[in-house]
Amino acid sequence: MWSRCGRPVHIVDRNPLQLERASAQIQKLRQTWPLGSLPGDRTNTAWGAFAVSSPDGLADSLGQSWLAIECVPEVRPLKRSILQELDVLAPADVIVASNSSSFTISELLQGFQLQSPDRFASIHSYWPPETTPVEIMGAESTRPEILQTLMTQAAAHGFQPFLVRRSSTGYIYNRIWAAIKRETLQVLDEGVATAAEIDGLFKAVLQTPKGPCAQMDTVGLDVVLNIEEHYAEERPELPKAPRTYLEKMIAGGKLGVKSGEGFFKYEETK
Ligand SMILES: NC(=O)c1ccc[n+]([C@@H]2O[C@H](COP(=O)([O-])OP(=O)(O)OC[C@H]3O[C@@H](n4cnc5c(N)ncnc54)[C@H](O)[C@@H]3O)[C@@H](O)[C@H]2O)c1
């Protein structure tokens, strides 16, 4: 996504297989996704170059960059260690951002000394990659110019940036989506409607291809539970029934699409 308006991107991963997969996936996207087909695309620009390397190439890549985004798995100590490494390795004019879906940048930076905490921010993207909105959020220590640069540059690279004006777990979209998931689970638990009825109603009213139950099945019910537990840690007033409902489904082996059954049944894909 960052390369589609012609600018180069470096991908650094410690797993060579993942680098191979990423390269193949990017090539495939570039073939199937014509330039000019998304908001912000410039039809007269070619794709930017992309380079892949192991963490040994990190310092070199940082020397050629204005922005570094960490996208390592959603494990707080791992993210914190990568951010610390970037604090030391990235030249002073490089903005350092996290793509974490559930940890705010304030939470990730809490309690450790950084050389330059004022250049850290969150920039959160979506799946699938051709989704153009990104949400940009700072910590209390973030310089306002950093957020302004990210907003301007994200738009110049073809994104639709949205500024999260205060630190918010779940940013804007995921936080509101969490409320929809929670209430869906509550409605199911109370026996108000079935999953098929909830999704049928949502699809018809919002003219959307997927309802909340099918969407949770796609993400995986164990992941949905982890996310909800994180919100509940921060906001103890949240109802427990939606989590209990998910726990029962998970204990019964219903994890969603990946286990063949969640709220709905899925054909085995091999
Ligand atoms: N998957 C999504 O739809 C999505 C959407 C938005 C944000 N995110 C966020 O993106 C981040 C990554 O999620 P993902 O689903 O891509 O995870 P993933 O597990 O698919 O990919 C993480 C990558 O990090 C690499 N890695 C792990 N430790 C490393 C290290 N020390 N140095 C270098 N590379 C290392 C792994 O090899 C792997 O390729 C998470 O913070 C998640 O919240 C994911």
Tab-separated table of C-alpha atoms and ligand atoms in Angstrom:
chain	number	residue	atom	x	y	z
A	1	MET	CA	0.000	0.000	0.000
A	2	TRP	CA	2.817	2.395	0.846
A	3	SER	CA	4.433	1.714	-2.534
A	4	ARG	CA	1.438	2.241	-4.779
A	5	CYS	CA	2.054	5.928	-5.489
A	6	GLY	CA	5.641	5.277	-6.584
A	7	ARG	CA	7.643	5.489	-3.339
A	8	PRO	CA	10.017	2.673	-2.292
A	9	VAL	CA	9.348	0.406	0.715
A	10	HIS	CA	11.634	-1.920	2.688
A	11	ILE	CA	10.184	-5.026	4.336
A	12	VAL	CA	12.239	-6.479	7.185
A	13	ASP	CA	11.301	-9.845	8.707
A	14	ARG	CA	13.316	-12.408	10.635
A	15	ASN	CA	11.638	-15.321	8.838
A	16	PRO	CA	12.965	-15.780	5.254
A	17	LEU	CA	9.869	-17.780	4.305
A	18	GLN	CA	7.641	-14.870	5.286
A	19	LEU	CA	9.750	-12.537	3.142
A	20	GLU	CA	9.279	-14.873	0.183
A	21	ARG	CA	5.544	-15.086	0.821
A	22	ALA	CA	5.266	-11.321	1.207
A	23	SER	CA	7.116	-10.721	-2.078
A	24	ALA	CA	4.880	-13.205	-3.913
A	25	GLN	CA	1.751	-11.679	-2.393
A	26	ILE	CA	2.811	-8.152	-3.337
A	27	GLN	CA	3.574	-9.209	-6.931
A	28	LYS	CA	0.165	-10.873	-7.128
A	29	LEU	CA	-1.603	-7.792	-5.785
A	30	ARG	CA	0.231	-5.589	-8.248
A	31	GLN	CA	-0.904	-7.772	-11.146
A	32	THR	CA	-4.520	-8.115	-10.079
A	33	TRP	CA	-5.041	-4.589	-8.829
A	34	PRO	CA	-4.789	-1.972	-11.548
A	35	LEU	CA	-3.311	1.383	-10.614
A	36	GLY	CA	-5.975	4.049	-10.586
A	37	SER	CA	-8.622	1.722	-9.150
A	38	LEU	CA	-8.510	3.031	-5.580
A	39	PRO	CA	-9.202	6.471	-4.105
A	40	GLY	CA	-5.929	8.422	-3.992
A	41	ASP	CA	-4.305	6.457	-6.827
A	42	ARG	CA	-2.369	8.383	-9.395
A	43	THR	CA	-2.750	6.682	-12.746
A	44	ASN	CA	0.442	8.261	-14.107
A	45	THR	CA	2.746	6.760	-11.462
A	46	ALA	CA	4.253	3.285	-11.485
A	47	TRP	CA	4.470	1.168	-8.339
A	48	GLY	CA	7.344	2.014	-6.032
A	49	ALA	CA	10.206	-0.434	-5.602
A	50	PHE	CA	10.230	-2.790	-2.637
A	51	ALA	CA	13.223	-4.461	-1.023
A	52	VAL	CA	13.154	-7.324	1.476
A	53	SER	CA	15.769	-8.131	4.088
A	54	SER	CA	16.459	-9.901	7.377
A	55	PRO	CA	16.863	-7.825	10.581
A	56	ASP	CA	20.592	-7.596	9.649
A	57	GLY	CA	19.490	-5.116	6.964
A	58	LEU	CA	17.381	-3.036	9.363
A	59	ALA	CA	19.905	-0.255	10.049
A	60	ASP	CA	20.605	0.148	6.338
A	61	SER	CA	16.860	0.307	5.514
A	62	LEU	CA	16.265	2.850	8.283
A	63	GLY	CA	19.030	5.030	6.828
A	64	GLN	CA	16.990	5.285	3.617
A	65	SER	CA	13.582	5.880	5.225
A	66	TRP	CA	11.463	8.672	6.698
A	67	LEU	CA	9.021	6.275	8.455
A	68	ALA	CA	9.434	2.876	10.173
A	69	ILE	CA	6.293	0.858	11.010
A	70	GLU	CA	6.596	-2.165	13.281
A	71	CYS	CA	4.186	-4.994	12.355
A	72	VAL	CA	5.447	-7.853	14.560
A	73	PRO	CA	2.857	-10.121	16.278
A	74	GLU	CA	0.484	-8.698	18.880
A	75	VAL	CA	2.646	-9.608	21.901
A	76	ARG	CA	3.337	-6.629	24.133
A	77	PRO	CA	6.915	-7.476	25.282
A	78	LEU	CA	7.953	-8.236	21.681
A	79	LYS	CA	6.503	-4.973	20.406
A	80	ARG	CA	8.190	-3.040	23.203
A	81	SER	CA	11.584	-4.589	22.454
A	82	ILE	CA	11.253	-3.754	18.726
A	83	LEU	CA	10.255	-0.165	19.511
A	84	GLN	CA	13.262	0.149	21.828
A	85	GLU	CA	15.516	-1.180	19.080
A	86	LEU	CA	14.057	1.298	16.593
A	87	ASP	CA	14.548	4.140	19.072
A	88	VAL	CA	18.273	3.394	19.071
A	89	LEU	CA	18.758	2.419	15.407
A	90	ALA	CA	16.540	4.877	13.525
A	91	PRO	CA	18.151	8.214	12.576
A	92	ALA	CA	16.672	11.204	14.434
A	93	ASP	CA	14.446	12.329	11.527
A	94	VAL	CA	12.713	8.936	11.125
A	95	ILE	CA	9.177	8.674	12.526
A	96	VAL	CA	8.615	5.380	14.375
A	97	ALA	CA	5.098	3.930	14.336
A	98	SER	CA	3.287	0.821	15.536
A	99	ASN	CA	0.597	-1.007	13.544
A	100	SER	CA	-0.760	-2.655	16.708
A	101	SER	CA	-4.526	-3.230	16.592
A	102	SER	CA	-5.082	-3.455	20.331
A	103	PHE	CA	-2.236	-1.654	22.149
A	104	THR	CA	-2.163	2.132	22.030
A	105	ILE	CA	1.244	3.677	21.455
A	106	SER	CA	0.985	5.217	24.979
A	107	GLU	CA	0.536	1.735	26.441
A	108	LEU	CA	3.472	0.337	24.444
A	109	LEU	CA	5.821	3.138	25.499
A	110	GLN	CA	4.733	3.168	29.156
A	111	GLY	CA	7.454	2.748	31.735
A	112	PHE	CA	10.629	2.722	29.699
A	113	GLN	CA	13.120	5.405	28.814
A	114	LEU	CA	13.430	6.255	25.129
A	115	GLN	CA	15.971	8.530	23.507
A	116	SER	CA	13.275	10.361	21.516
A	117	PRO	CA	9.730	9.505	22.662
A	118	ASP	CA	8.360	12.509	20.769
A	119	ARG	CA	8.589	10.796	17.347
A	120	PHE	CA	6.496	7.692	18.205
A	121	ALA	CA	2.919	7.192	16.977
A	122	SER	CA	0.404	4.532	15.925
A	123	ILE	CA	-0.638	4.060	12.336
A	124	HIS	CA	-3.253	1.368	11.967
A	125	SER	CA	-4.156	-0.226	8.663
A	126	TYR	CA	-6.827	-2.747	7.698
A	127	TRP	CA	-7.152	-6.103	6.030
A	128	PRO	CA	-7.444	-6.707	3.102
A	129	PRO	CA	-4.566	-4.416	2.089
A	130	GLU	CA	-6.495	-2.498	-0.537
A	131	THR	CA	-8.619	-0.961	2.237
A	132	THR	CA	-7.528	2.673	2.020
A	133	PRO	CA	-8.397	4.161	5.459
A	134	VAL	CA	-5.676	4.300	8.112
A	135	GLU	CA	-6.026	5.647	11.650
A	136	ILE	CA	-3.248	7.783	13.083
A	137	MET	CA	-2.846	8.292	16.835
A	138	GLY	CA	-0.192	9.768	19.092
A	139	ALA	CA	0.890	9.358	22.701
A	140	GLU	CA	1.075	12.307	25.111
A	141	SER	CA	4.781	12.542	24.292
A	142	THR	CA	4.237	12.726	20.493
A	143	ARG	CA	5.091	16.063	18.855
A	144	PRO	CA	1.977	17.429	17.025
A	145	GLU	CA	4.070	17.948	13.834
A	146	ILE	CA	4.694	14.183	13.717
A	147	LEU	CA	0.947	13.498	13.504
A	148	GLN	CA	0.527	16.261	10.931
A	149	THR	CA	3.337	14.787	8.791
A	150	LEU	CA	1.788	11.321	9.023
A	151	MET	CA	-1.630	12.676	7.992
A	152	THR	CA	-0.189	14.576	5.012
A	153	GLN	CA	2.158	11.807	3.885
A	154	ALA	CA	-0.438	9.050	4.287
A	155	ALA	CA	-2.769	11.010	1.975
A	156	ALA	CA	0.104	11.624	-0.486
A	157	HIS	CA	0.726	7.857	-0.553
A	158	GLY	CA	-2.899	7.135	-1.490
A	159	PHE	CA	-4.444	6.422	1.928
A	160	GLN	CA	-7.513	8.001	3.526
A	161	PRO	CA	-6.041	9.001	6.916
A	162	PHE	CA	-8.212	9.601	9.997
A	163	LEU	CA	-6.765	11.266	13.088
A	164	VAL	CA	-7.606	9.717	16.477
A	165	ARG	CA	-7.716	12.872	18.581
A	166	ARG	CA	-7.080	11.203	21.962
A	167	SER	CA	-5.471	7.942	22.992
A	168	SER	CA	-8.117	5.258	22.412
A	169	THR	CA	-7.820	1.461	22.697
A	170	GLY	CA	-9.271	0.158	19.422
A	171	TYR	CA	-8.739	3.535	17.732
A	172	ILE	CA	-12.087	4.734	16.280
A	173	TYR	CA	-13.359	2.004	13.970
A	174	ASN	CA	-12.366	-1.112	15.945
A	175	ARG	CA	-13.709	0.373	19.157
A	176	ILE	CA	-17.136	0.976	17.647
A	177	TRP	CA	-16.995	-2.431	15.942
A	178	ALA	CA	-16.248	-3.995	19.352
A	179	ALA	CA	-19.508	-2.555	20.693
A	180	ILE	CA	-21.419	-4.135	17.785
A	181	LYS	CA	-19.760	-7.522	18.408
A	182	ARG	CA	-20.445	-7.286	22.163
A	183	GLU	CA	-24.112	-6.454	21.722
A	184	THR	CA	-24.506	-9.166	19.062
A	185	LEU	CA	-23.192	-11.732	21.562
A	186	GLN	CA	-25.506	-10.336	24.236
A	187	VAL	CA	-28.508	-10.625	21.895
A	188	LEU	CA	-27.543	-14.250	21.150
A	189	ASP	CA	-27.054	-15.028	24.841
A	190	GLU	CA	-30.481	-13.641	25.731
A	191	GLY	CA	-32.096	-15.663	22.927
A	192	VAL	CA	-33.425	-12.519	21.244
A	193	ALA	CA	-32.376	-13.713	17.753
A	194	THR	CA	-30.304	-16.388	16.028
A	195	ALA	CA	-26.988	-15.717	14.242
A	196	ALA	CA	-28.684	-16.186	10.856
A	197	GLU	CA	-31.404	-13.684	11.792
A	198	ILE	CA	-28.912	-11.078	13.084
A	199	ASP	CA	-26.752	-11.340	9.956
A	200	GLY	CA	-29.797	-11.356	7.650
A	201	LEU	CA	-31.077	-8.153	9.259
A	202	PHE	CA	-27.687	-6.403	9.137
A	203	LYS	CA	-27.114	-7.325	5.502
A	204	ALA	CA	-30.536	-6.085	4.474
A	205	VAL	CA	-30.430	-2.799	6.414
A	206	LEU	CA	-26.793	-1.801	5.848
A	207	GLN	CA	-26.524	-3.293	2.344
A	208	THR	CA	-23.330	-5.031	3.440
A	209	PRO	CA	-22.186	-8.482	2.236
A	210	LYS	CA	-21.414	-9.838	5.740
A	211	GLY	CA	-23.170	-9.593	9.107
A	212	PRO	CA	-21.418	-9.412	12.507
A	213	CYS	CA	-21.592	-13.185	13.176
A	214	ALA	CA	-19.994	-14.160	9.842
A	215	GLN	CA	-17.414	-11.430	10.364
A	216	MET	CA	-16.502	-12.803	13.828
A	217	ASP	CA	-16.260	-16.310	12.328
A	218	THR	CA	-13.776	-14.986	9.747
A	219	VAL	CA	-11.570	-13.302	12.353
A	220	GLY	CA	-11.696	-16.362	14.647
A	221	LEU	CA	-13.690	-16.519	17.889
A	222	ASP	CA	-10.526	-17.005	19.992
A	223	VAL	CA	-9.142	-13.757	18.551
A	224	VAL	CA	-12.480	-12.003	19.153
A	225	LEU	CA	-12.330	-13.168	22.801
A	226	ASN	CA	-8.718	-11.940	23.230
A	227	ILE	CA	-9.678	-8.538	21.897
A	228	GLU	CA	-12.738	-8.304	24.145
A	229	GLU	CA	-10.673	-9.357	27.185
A	230	HIS	CA	-8.269	-6.522	26.473
A	231	TYR	CA	-11.153	-3.984	26.403
A	232	ALA	CA	-12.550	-5.494	29.625
A	233	GLU	CA	-9.175	-5.202	31.388
A	234	GLU	CA	-9.318	-1.483	30.740
A	235	ARG	CA	-13.064	-1.071	31.335
A	236	PRO	CA	-14.225	-3.445	34.107
A	237	GLU	CA	-17.808	-2.197	33.723
A	238	LEU	CA	-18.201	-4.090	30.398
A	239	PRO	CA	-20.696	-6.992	30.588
A	240	LYS	CA	-19.258	-10.482	31.142
A	241	ALA	CA	-21.997	-12.405	29.258
A	242	PRO	CA	-20.502	-11.860	25.741
A	243	ARG	CA	-17.134	-13.288	26.894
A	244	THR	CA	-18.801	-16.256	28.627
A	245	TYR	CA	-20.776	-16.945	25.442
A	246	LEU	CA	-17.544	-16.981	23.395
A	247	GLU	CA	-15.727	-19.137	25.985
A	248	LYS	CA	-18.459	-21.792	25.704
A	249	MET	CA	-18.262	-21.818	21.898
A	250	ILE	CA	-14.463	-22.087	21.984
A	251	ALA	CA	-14.597	-24.921	24.557
A	252	GLY	CA	-16.908	-26.728	22.107
A	253	GLY	CA	-14.270	-26.416	19.353
A	254	LYS	CA	-16.171	-23.675	17.520
A	255	LEU	CA	-13.510	-21.170	16.496
A	256	GLY	CA	-15.124	-19.951	13.277
A	257	VAL	CA	-13.977	-20.507	9.684
A	258	LYS	CA	-10.599	-21.948	10.721
A	259	SER	CA	-12.162	-24.842	12.695
A	260	GLY	CA	-14.977	-25.456	10.181
A	261	GLU	CA	-17.666	-24.115	12.518
A	262	GLY	CA	-18.467	-21.010	14.521
A	263	PHE	CA	-21.843	-19.334	14.376
A	264	PHE	CA	-22.143	-21.016	10.962
A	265	LYS	CA	-20.736	-24.194	9.395
A	266	TYR	CA	-17.958	-23.994	6.773
A	267	GLU	CA	-16.764	-26.444	4.145
A	268	GLU	CA	-13.295	-27.794	4.872
A	269	THR	CA	-10.743	-25.968	2.699
A	270	LYS	CA	-7.506	-27.763	1.935
B	1	LIG	N1	-3.798	-9.200	10.324
B	1	LIG	C1	-4.540	-8.100	10.249
B	1	LIG	O1	-5.608	-8.076	9.630
B	1	LIG	C2	-4.064	-6.819	10.897
B	1	LIG	C3	-4.729	-5.601	10.618
B	1	LIG	C4	-4.250	-4.425	11.215
B	1	LIG	C5	-3.194	-4.465	12.091
B	1	LIG	N2	-2.581	-5.660	12.371
B	1	LIG	C6	-1.463	-5.650	13.318
B	1	LIG	O2	-0.285	-5.984	12.621
B	1	LIG	C7	0.622	-6.661	13.509
B	1	LIG	C8	1.056	-7.964	12.885
B	1	LIG	O3	-0.081	-8.776	12.657
B	1	LIG	P1	-0.102	-9.902	11.529
B	1	LIG	O4	-1.457	-10.480	11.504
B	1	LIG	O5	0.514	-9.366	10.275
B	1	LIG	O6	0.916	-10.955	12.195
B	1	LIG	P2	1.771	-12.105	11.489
B	1	LIG	O7	2.113	-13.058	12.576
B	1	LIG	O8	1.072	-12.580	10.261
B	1	LIG	O9	3.101	-11.370	10.988
B	1	LIG	C9	4.091	-10.899	11.888
B	1	LIG	C10	5.456	-11.009	11.233
B	1	LIG	O10	6.445	-10.540	12.155
B	1	LIG	C11	7.605	-11.337	11.982
B	1	LIG	N3	8.435	-11.208	13.180
B	1	LIG	C12	8.190	-11.721	14.404
B	1	LIG	N4	9.165	-11.348	15.267
B	1	LIG	C13	10.044	-10.582	14.577
B	1	LIG	C14	11.247	-9.906	14.912
B	1	LIG	N5	11.720	-9.942	16.157
B	1	LIG	N6	11.885	-9.222	13.933
B	1	LIG	C15	11.400	-9.198	12.680
B	1	LIG	N7	10.252	-9.808	12.301
B	1	LIG	C16	9.592	-10.493	13.233
B	1	LIG	C17	7.068	-12.733	11.728
B	1	LIG	O11	8.029	-13.550	11.071
B	1	LIG	C18	5.844	-12.445	10.831
B	1	LIG	O12	6.167	-12.456	9.461
B	1	LIG	C19	-0.134	-6.839	14.833
B	1	LIG	O13	0.242	-5.806	15.711
B	1	LIG	C20	-1.602	-6.674	14.446
B	1	LIG	O14	-2.374	-6.140	15.502
B	1	LIG	C21	-2.971	-6.836	11.784
